[in-house]
PDB file of C-alpha atoms and ligand atoms in Angstrom:
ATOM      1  CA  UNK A   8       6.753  -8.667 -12.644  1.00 48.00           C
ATOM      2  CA  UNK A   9       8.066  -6.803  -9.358  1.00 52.00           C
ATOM      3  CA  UNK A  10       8.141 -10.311  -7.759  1.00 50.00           C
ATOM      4  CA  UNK A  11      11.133 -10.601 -10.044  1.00 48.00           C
ATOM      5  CA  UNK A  12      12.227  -7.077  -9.378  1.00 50.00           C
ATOM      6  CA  UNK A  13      12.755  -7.499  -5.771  1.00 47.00           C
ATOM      7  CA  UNK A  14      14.639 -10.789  -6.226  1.00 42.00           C
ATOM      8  CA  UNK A  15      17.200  -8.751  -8.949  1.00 43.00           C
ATOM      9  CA  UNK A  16      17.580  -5.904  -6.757  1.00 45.00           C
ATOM     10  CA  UNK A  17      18.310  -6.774  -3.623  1.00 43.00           C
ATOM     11  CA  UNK A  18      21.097  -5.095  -1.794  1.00 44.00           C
ATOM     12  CA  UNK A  19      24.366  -5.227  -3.623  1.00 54.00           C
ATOM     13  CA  UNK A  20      26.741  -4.122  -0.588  1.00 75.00           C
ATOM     14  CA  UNK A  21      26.835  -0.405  -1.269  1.00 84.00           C
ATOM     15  CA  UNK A  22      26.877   1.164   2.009  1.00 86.00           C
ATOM     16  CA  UNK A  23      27.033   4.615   3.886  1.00 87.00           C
ATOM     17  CA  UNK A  24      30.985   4.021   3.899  1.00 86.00           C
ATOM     18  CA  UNK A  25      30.831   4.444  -0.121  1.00 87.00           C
ATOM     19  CA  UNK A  26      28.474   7.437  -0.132  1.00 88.00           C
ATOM     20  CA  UNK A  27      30.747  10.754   0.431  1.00 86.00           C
ATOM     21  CA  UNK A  28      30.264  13.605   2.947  1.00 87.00           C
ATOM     22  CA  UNK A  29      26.376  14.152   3.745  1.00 89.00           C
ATOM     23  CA  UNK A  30      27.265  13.542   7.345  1.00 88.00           C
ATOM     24  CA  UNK A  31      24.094  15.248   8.464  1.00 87.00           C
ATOM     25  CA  UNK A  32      21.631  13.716   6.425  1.00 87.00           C
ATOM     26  CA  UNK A  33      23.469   9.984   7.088  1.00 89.00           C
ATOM     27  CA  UNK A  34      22.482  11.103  11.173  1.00 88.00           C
ATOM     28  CA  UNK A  35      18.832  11.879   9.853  1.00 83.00           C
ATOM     29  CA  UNK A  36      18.488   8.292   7.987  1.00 83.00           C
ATOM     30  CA  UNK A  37      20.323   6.303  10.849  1.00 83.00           C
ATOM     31  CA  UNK A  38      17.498   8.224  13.382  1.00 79.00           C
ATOM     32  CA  UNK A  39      14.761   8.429  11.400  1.00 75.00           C
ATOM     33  CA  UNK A  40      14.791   4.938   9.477  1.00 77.00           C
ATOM     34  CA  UNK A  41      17.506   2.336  10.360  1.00 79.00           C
ATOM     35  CA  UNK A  42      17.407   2.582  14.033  1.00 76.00           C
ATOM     36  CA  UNK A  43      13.162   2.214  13.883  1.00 72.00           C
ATOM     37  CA  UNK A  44      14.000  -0.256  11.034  1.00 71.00           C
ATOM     38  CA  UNK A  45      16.757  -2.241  12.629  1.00 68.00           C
ATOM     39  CA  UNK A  46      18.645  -1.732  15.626  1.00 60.00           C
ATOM     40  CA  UNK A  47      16.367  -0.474  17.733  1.00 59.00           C
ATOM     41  CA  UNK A  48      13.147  -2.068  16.380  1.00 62.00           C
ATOM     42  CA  UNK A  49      12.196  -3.834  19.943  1.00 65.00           C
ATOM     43  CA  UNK A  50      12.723  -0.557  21.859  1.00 61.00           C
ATOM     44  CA  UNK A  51      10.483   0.933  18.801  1.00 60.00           C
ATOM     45  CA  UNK A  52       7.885  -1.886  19.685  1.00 64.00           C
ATOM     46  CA  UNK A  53       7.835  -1.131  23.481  1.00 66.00           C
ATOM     47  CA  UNK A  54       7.002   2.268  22.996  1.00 63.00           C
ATOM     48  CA  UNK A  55       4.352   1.236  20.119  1.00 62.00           C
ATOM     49  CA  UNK A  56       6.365   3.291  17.736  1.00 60.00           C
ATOM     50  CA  UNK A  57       5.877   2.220  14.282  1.00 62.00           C
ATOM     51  CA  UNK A  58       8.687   0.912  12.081  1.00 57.00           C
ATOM     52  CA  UNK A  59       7.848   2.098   8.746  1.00 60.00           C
ATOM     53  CA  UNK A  60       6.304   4.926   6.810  1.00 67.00           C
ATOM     54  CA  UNK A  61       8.075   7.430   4.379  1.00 81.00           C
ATOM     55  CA  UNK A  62      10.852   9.716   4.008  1.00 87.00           C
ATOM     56  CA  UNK A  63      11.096  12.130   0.724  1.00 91.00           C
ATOM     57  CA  UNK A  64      14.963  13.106  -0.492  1.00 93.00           C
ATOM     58  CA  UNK A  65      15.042  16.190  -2.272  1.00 92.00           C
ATOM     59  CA  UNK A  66      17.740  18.609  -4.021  1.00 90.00           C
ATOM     60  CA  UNK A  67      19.181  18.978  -6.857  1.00 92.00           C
ATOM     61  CA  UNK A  68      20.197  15.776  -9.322  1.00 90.00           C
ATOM     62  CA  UNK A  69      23.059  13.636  -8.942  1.00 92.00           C
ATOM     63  CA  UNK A  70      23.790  14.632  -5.527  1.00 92.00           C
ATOM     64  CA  UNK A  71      23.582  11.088  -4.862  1.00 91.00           C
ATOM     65  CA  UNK A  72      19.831  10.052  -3.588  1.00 92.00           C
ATOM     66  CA  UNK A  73      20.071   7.273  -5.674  1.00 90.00           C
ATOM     67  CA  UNK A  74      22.820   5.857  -3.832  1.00 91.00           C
ATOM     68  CA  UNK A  75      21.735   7.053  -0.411  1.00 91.00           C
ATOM     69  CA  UNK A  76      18.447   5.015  -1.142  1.00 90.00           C
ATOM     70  CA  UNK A  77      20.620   1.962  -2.106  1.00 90.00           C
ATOM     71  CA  UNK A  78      23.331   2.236   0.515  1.00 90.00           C
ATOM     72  CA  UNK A  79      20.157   2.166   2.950  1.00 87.00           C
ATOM     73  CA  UNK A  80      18.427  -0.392   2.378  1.00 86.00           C
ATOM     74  CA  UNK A  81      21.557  -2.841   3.093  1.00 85.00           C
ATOM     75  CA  UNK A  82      22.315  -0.593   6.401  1.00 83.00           C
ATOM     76  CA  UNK A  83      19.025  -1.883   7.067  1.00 81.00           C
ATOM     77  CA  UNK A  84      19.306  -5.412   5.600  1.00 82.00           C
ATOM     78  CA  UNK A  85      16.249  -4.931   3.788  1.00 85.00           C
ATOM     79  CA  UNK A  86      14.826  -5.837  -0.004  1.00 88.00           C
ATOM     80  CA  UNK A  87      15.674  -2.431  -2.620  1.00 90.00           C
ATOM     81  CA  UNK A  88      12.982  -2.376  -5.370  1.00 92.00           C
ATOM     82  CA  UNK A  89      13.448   0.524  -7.752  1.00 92.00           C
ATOM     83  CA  UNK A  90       9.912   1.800  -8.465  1.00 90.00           C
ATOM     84  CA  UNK A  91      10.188   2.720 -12.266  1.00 84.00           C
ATOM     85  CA  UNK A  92       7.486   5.427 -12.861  1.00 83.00           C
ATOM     86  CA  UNK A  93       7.595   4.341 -16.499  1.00 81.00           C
ATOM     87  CA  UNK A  94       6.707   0.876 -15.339  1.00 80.00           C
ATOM     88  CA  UNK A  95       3.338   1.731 -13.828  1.00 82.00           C
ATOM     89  CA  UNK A  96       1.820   4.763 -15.778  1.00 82.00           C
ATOM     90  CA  UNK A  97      -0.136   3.588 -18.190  1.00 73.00           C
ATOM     91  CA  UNK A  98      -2.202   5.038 -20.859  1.00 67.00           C
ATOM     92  CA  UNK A  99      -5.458   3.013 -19.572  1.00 72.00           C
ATOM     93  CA  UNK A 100      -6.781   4.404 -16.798  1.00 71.00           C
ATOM     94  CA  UNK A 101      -7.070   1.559 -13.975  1.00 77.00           C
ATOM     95  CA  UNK A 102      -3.350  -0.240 -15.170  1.00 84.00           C
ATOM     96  CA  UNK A 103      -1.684   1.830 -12.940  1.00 84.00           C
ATOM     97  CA  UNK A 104      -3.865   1.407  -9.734  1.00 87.00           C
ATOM     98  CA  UNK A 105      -3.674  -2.210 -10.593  1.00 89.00           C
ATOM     99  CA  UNK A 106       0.057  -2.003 -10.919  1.00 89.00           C
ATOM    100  CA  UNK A 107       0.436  -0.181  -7.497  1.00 90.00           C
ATOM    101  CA  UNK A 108      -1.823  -2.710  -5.965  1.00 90.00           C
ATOM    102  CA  UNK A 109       0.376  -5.472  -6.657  1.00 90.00           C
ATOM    103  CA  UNK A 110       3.928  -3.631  -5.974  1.00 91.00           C
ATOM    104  CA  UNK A 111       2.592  -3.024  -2.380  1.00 91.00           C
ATOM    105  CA  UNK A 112       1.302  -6.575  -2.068  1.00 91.00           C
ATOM    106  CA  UNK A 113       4.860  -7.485  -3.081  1.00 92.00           C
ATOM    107  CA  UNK A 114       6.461  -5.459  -1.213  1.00 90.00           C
ATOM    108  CA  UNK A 115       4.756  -7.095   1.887  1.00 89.00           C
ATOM    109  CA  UNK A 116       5.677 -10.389   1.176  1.00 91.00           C
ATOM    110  CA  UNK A 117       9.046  -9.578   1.361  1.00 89.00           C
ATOM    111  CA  UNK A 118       9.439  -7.316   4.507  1.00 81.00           C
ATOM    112  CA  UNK A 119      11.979  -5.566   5.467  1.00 82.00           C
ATOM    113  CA  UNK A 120      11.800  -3.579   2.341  1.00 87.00           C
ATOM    114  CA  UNK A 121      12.671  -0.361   0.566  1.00 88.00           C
ATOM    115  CA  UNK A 122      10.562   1.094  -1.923  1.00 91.00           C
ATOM    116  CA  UNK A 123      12.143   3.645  -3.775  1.00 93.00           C
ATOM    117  CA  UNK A 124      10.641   6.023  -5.962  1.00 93.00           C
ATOM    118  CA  UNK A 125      12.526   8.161  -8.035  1.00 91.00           C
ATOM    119  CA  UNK A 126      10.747  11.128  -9.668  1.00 90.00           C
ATOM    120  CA  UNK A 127       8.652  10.870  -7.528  1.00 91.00           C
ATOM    121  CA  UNK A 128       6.394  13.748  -8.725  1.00 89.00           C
ATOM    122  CA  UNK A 129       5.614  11.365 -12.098  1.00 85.00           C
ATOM    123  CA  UNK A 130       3.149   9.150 -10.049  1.00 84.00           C
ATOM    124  CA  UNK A 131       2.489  11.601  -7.024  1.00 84.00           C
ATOM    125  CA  UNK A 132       2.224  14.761  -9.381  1.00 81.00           C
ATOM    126  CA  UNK A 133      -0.020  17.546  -8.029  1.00 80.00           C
ATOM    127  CA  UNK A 134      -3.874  16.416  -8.566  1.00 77.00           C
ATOM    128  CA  UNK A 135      -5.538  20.332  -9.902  1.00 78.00           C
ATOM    129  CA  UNK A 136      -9.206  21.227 -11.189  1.00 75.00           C
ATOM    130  CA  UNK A 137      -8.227  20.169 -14.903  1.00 73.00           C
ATOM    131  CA  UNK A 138      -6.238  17.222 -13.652  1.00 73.00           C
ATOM    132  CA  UNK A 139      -6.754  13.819 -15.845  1.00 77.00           C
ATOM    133  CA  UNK A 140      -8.676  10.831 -14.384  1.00 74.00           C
ATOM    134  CA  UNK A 141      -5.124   9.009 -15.035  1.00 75.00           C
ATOM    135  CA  UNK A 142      -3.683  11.358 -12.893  1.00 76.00           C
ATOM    136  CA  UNK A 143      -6.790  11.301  -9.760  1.00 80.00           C
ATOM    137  CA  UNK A 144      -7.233   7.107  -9.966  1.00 82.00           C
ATOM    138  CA  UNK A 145      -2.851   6.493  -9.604  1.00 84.00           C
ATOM    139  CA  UNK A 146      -2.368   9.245  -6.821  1.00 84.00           C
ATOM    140  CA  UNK A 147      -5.123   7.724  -5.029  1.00 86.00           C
ATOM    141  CA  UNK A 148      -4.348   4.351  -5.532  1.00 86.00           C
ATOM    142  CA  UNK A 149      -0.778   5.095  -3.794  1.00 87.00           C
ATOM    143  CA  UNK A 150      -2.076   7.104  -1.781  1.00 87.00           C
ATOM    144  CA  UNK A 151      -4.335   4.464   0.069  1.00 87.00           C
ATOM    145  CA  UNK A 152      -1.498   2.121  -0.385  1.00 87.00           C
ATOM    146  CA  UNK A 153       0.674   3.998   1.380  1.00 87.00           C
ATOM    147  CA  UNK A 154      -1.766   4.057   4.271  1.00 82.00           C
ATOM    148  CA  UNK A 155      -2.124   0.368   4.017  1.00 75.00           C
ATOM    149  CA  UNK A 156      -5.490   0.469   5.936  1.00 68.00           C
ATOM    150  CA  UNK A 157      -6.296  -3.280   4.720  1.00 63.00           C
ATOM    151  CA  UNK A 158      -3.177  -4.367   5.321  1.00 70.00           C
ATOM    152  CA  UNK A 159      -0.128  -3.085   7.895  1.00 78.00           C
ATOM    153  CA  UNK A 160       2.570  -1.445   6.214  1.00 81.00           C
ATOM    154  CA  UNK A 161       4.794  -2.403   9.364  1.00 80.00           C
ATOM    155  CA  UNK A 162       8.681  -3.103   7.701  1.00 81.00           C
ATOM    156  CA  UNK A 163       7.411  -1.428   3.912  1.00 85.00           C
ATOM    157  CA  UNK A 164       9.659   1.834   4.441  1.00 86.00           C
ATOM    158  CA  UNK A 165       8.819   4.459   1.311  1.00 86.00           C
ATOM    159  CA  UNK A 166      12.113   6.664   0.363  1.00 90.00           C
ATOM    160  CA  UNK A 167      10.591   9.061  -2.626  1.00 93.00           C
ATOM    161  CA  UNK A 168      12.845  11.235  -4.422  1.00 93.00           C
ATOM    162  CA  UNK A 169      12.521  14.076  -6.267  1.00 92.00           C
ATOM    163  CA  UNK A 170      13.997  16.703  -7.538  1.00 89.00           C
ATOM    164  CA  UNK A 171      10.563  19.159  -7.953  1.00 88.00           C
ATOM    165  CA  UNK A 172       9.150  19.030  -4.198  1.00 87.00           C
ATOM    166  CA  UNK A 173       7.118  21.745  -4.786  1.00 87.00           C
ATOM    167  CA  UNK A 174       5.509  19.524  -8.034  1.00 87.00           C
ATOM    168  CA  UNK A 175       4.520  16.844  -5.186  1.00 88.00           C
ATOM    169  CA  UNK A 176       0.508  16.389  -4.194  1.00 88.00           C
ATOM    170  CA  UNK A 177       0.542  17.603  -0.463  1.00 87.00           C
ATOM    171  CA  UNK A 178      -1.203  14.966   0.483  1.00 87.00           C
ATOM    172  CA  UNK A 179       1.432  12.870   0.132  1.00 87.00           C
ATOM    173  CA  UNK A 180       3.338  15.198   2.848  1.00 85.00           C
ATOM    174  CA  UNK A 181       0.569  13.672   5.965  1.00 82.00           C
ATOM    175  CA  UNK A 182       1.471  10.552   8.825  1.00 78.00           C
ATOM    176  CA  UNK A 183       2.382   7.400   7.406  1.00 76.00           C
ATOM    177  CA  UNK A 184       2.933   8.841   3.977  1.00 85.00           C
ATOM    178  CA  UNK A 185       6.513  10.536   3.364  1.00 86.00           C
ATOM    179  CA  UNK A 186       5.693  12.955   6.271  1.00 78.00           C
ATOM    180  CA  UNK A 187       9.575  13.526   6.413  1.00 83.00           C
ATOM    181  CA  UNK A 188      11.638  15.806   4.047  1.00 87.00           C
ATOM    182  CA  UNK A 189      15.586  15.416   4.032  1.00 90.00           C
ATOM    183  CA  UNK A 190      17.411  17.778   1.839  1.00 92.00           C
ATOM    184  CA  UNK A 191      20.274  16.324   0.466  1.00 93.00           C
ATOM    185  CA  UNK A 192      22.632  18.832  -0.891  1.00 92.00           C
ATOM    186  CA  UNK A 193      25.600  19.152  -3.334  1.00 93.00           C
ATOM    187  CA  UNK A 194      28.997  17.839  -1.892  1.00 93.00           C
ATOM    188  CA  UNK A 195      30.764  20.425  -0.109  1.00 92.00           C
ATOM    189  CA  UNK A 196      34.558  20.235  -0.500  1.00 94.00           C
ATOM    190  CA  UNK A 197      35.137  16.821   1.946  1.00 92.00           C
ATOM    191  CA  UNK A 198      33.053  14.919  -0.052  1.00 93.00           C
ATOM    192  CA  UNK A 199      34.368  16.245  -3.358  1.00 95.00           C
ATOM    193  CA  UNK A 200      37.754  15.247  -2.123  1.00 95.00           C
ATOM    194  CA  UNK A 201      35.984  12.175  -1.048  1.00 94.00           C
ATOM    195  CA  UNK A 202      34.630  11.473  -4.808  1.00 94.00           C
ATOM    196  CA  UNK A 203      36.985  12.506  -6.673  1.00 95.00           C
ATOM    197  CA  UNK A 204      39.548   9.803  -5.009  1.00 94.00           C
ATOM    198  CA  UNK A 205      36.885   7.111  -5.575  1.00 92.00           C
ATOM    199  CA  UNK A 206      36.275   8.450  -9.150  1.00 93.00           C
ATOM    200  CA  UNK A 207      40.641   8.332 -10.020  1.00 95.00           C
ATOM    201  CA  UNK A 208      41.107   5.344  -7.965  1.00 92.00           C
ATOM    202  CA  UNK A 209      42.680   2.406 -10.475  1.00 89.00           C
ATOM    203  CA  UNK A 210      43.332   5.221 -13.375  1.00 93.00           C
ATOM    204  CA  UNK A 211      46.363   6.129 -14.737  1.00 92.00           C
ATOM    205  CA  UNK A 212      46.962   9.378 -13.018  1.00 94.00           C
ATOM    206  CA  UNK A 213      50.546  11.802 -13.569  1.00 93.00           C
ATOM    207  CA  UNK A 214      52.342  11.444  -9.987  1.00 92.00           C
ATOM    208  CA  UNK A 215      52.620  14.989  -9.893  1.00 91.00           C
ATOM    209  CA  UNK A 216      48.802  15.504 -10.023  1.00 94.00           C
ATOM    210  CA  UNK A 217      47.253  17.753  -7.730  1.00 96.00           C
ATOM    211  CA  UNK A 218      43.800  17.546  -6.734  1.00 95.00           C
ATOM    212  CA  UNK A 219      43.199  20.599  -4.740  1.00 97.00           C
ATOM    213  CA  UNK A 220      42.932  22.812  -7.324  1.00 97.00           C
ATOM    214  CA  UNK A 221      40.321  20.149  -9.010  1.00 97.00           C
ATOM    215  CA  UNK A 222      38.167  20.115  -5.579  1.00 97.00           C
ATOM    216  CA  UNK A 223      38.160  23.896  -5.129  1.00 96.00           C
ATOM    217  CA  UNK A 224      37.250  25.005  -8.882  1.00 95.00           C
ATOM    218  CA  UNK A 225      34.444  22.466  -8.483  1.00 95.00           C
ATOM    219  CA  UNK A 226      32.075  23.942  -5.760  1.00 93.00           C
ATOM    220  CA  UNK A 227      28.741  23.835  -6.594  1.00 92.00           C
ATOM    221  CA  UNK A 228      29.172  20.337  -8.792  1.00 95.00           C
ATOM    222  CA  UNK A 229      26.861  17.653  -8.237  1.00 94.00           C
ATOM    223  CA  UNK A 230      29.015  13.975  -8.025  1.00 94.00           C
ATOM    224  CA  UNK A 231      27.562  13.591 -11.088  1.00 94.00           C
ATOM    225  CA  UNK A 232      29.048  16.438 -12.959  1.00 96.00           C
ATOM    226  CA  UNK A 233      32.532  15.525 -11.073  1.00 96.00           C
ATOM    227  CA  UNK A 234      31.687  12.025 -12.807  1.00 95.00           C
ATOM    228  CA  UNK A 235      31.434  14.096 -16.035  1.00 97.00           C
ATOM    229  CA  UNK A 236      34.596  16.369 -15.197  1.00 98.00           C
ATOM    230  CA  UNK A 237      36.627  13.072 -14.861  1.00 97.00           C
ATOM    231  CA  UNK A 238      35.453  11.425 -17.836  1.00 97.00           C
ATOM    232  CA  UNK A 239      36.230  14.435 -19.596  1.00 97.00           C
ATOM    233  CA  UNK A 240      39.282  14.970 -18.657  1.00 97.00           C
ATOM    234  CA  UNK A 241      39.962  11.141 -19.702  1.00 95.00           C
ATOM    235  CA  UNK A 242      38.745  11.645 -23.560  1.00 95.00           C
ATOM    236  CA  UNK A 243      41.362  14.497 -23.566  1.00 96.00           C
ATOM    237  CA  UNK A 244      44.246  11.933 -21.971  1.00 94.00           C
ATOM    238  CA  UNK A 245      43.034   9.403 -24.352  1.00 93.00           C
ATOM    239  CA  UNK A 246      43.042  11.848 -27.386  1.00 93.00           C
ATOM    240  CA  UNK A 247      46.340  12.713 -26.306  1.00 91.00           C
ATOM    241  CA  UNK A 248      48.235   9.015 -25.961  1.00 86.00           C
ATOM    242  CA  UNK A 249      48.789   7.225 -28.809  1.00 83.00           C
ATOM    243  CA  UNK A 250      49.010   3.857 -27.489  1.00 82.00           C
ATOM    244  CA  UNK A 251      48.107   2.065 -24.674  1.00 80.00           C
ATOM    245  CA  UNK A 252      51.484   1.477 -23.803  1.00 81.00           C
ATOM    246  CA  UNK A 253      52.553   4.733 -24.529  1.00 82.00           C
ATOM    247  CA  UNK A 254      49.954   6.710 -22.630  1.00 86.00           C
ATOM    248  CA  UNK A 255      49.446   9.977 -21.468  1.00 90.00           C
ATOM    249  CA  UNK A 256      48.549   9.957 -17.588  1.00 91.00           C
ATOM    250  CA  UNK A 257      45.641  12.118 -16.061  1.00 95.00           C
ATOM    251  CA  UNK A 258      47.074  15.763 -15.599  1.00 95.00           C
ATOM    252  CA  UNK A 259      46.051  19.079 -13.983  1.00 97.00           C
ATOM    253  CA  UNK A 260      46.455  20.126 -17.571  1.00 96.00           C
ATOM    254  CA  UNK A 261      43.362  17.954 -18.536  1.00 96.00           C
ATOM    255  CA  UNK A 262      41.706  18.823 -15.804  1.00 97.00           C
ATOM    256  CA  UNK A 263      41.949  22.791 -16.512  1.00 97.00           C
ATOM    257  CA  UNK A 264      41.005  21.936 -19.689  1.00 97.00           C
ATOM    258  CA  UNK A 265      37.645  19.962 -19.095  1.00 97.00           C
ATOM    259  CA  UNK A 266      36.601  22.815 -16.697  1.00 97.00           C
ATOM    260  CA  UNK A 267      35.813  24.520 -20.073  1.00 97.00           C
ATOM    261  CA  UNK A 268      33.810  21.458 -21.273  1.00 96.00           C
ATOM    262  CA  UNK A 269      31.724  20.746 -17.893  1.00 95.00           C
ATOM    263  CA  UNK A 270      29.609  23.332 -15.468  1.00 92.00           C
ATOM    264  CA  UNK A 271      27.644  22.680 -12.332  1.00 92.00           C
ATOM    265  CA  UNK A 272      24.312  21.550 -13.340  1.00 90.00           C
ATOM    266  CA  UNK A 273      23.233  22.443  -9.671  1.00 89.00           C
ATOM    267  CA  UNK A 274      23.323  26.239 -10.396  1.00 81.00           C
ATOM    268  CA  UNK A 275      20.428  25.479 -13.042  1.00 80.00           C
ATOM    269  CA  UNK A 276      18.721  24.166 -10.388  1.00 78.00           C
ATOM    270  CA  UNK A 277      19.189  26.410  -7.599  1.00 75.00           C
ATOM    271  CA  UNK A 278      17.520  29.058  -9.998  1.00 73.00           C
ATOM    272  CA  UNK A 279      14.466  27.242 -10.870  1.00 67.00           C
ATOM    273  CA  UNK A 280      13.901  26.328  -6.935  1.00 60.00           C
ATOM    274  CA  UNK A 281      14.143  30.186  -6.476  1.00 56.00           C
TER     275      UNK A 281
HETATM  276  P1  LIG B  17      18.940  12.170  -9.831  1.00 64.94           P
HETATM  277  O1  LIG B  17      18.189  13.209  -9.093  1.00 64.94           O
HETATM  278  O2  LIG B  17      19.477  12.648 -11.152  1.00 64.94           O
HETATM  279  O3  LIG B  17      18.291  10.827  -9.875  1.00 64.94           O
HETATM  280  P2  LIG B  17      20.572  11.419  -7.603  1.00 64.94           P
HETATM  281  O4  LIG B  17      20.553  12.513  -6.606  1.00 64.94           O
HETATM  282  O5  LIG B  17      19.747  10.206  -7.361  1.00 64.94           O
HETATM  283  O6  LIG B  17      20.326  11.995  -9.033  1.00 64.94           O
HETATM  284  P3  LIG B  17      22.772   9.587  -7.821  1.00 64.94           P
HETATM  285  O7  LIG B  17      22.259   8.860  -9.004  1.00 64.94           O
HETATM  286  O8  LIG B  17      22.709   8.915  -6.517  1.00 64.94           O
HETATM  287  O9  LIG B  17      22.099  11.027  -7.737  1.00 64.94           O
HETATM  288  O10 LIG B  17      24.275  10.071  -8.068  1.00 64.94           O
HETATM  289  C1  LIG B  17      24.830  10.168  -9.350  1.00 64.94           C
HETATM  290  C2  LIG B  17      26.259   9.640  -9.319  1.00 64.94           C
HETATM  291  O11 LIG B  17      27.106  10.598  -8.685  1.00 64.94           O
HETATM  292  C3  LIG B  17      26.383   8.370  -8.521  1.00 64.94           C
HETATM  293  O12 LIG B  17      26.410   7.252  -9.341  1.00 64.94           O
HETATM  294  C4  LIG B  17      27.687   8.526  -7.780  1.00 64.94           C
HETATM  295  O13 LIG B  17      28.733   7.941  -8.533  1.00 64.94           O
HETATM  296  C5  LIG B  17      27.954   9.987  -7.730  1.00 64.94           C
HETATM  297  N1  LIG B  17      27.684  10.598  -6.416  1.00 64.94           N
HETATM  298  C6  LIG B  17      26.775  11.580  -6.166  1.00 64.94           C
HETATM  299  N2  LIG B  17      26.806  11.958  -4.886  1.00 64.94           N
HETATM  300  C7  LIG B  17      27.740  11.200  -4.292  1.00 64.94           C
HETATM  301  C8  LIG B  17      28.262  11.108  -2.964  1.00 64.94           C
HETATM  302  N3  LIG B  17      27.819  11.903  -1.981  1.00 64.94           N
HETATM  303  N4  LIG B  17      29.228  10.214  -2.711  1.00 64.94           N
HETATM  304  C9  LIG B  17      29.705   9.413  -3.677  1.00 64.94           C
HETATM  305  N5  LIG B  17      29.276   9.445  -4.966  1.00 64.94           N
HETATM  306  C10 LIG B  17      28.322  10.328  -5.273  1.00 64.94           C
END
């Protein structure tokens, strides 16, 4: 029941403060959505501007979209509901329309809110000649939803990420639907810095340790392969200590080591956007 849902997954305090680097594409959000969302919504309503539609996040995974989407919606002191593809396909054809239907009927009731798709492309895939009726009757139904011609979408904001824009329907790309496109890239080397300090913070790390080394051999990880790197780098430490009193503290010697274990995943990517 998404009535449920949006009651479990309301904001949780996560804010821009805790997402690292991505200055530019904080600036896009804070003009594109939260001011029209929040702090400017009576300018927005003098000029007849609408307060609303969609905004599609793409690049490669774990560059944090997730958390962007999150960190959002309590910027903008609005409802988060996680739209679980999984939730809504269904093998009958009509489930899914019906399921959309009542997500967006939801959703209204509980304005300001975020809906957040992730993989986006699983319910917005690219409708072609030999495309399934399943596939035609749920892009349609969200795509009418989305246009809310029944009923105003004013305060329903639609984040959709993905990270296969190309896989996306272009119709979803018009007004109203998620007729914006941020990229949001891997961390560059202030926001490594940045995650890496949240990702040590409260371990037992050497005093000695140095972390440049750590941020520069990682360009071109995603924060969740630095997530990986760290927790990596821990099994060795852990391996290593015999006791918990008696430990072995994080090292750049566990650190070189676990650069052998973990790569970029974002390369992988990179070549398959080519
Ligand atoms: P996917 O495409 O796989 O869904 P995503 O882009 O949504 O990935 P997130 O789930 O938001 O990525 O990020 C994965 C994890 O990496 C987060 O839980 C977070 O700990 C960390 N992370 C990624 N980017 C950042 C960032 N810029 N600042 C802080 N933490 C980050």
């Amino acid at each position: 029941n998404t009535q449920d849902e949006i009651q479990q997954l309301s904001p949780k305090g996560i804010t821009f403060n805790d997402v690292g680097g991505l200055e530019d594409v904080k600036k896009q959000v804070r003009r594109k959505i939260i001011n029209p969302f929040q702090n400017k919504r009576a300018l927005f309503s003098r000029f007849k501007r609408k307060a609303g539609g969609g905004v599609l996040m793409y690049g490669p995974p774990g560059c944090g979209k997730t958390m962007l989407a999150r960190a959002l919606a309590s910027e903008c002191n609005a409802q988060f509901v996680n739209v679980n593809a999984a939730d809504i396909l269904d093998q009958f054809v009509g489930n899914a329309e019906k399921r959309i239907k009542q997500l967006f009927e939801d959703a209204r009731n509980n304005r300001p809110v975020v809906l957040f798709f992730d993989e986006v492309e699983a319910l917005a895939q690219k409708r072609q000649f030999e495309s399934s009726a399943k596939v035609n009757t749920t892009v349609s139904a969200l795509l009418t939803e989305m246009d809310g011609f029944q009923e105003d979408n004013e305060g329903v904001l639609f984040l959709g990420a993905t990270n296969v824009p190309w896989s996306l329907d272009s119709a979803f790309r018009r007004p109203g639907r998620f007729d914006r496109t941020i990229f949001v890239p891997p961390p560059d080397r202030v926001a490594r810095k940045f995650i890496l300090a949240r990702l040590l913070q409260d371990r037992p790390v050497e005093k000695g340790l140095d972390t440049k080394p750590i941020i520069e051999n990682s360009s071109g990880f995603s924060g969740a392969d630095l997530s990986a790197l760290v927790d990596t780098a821990i099994d060795i430490a852990i391996e290593e200590s015999s006791s918990s009193e008696d430990l072995r503290p994080l090292s750049n010697e566990h650190f070189k080591e676990a650069f052998y274990e973990v790569k970029s995943t974002v390369g992988e990517w990179l070549g398959q956007a080519r």
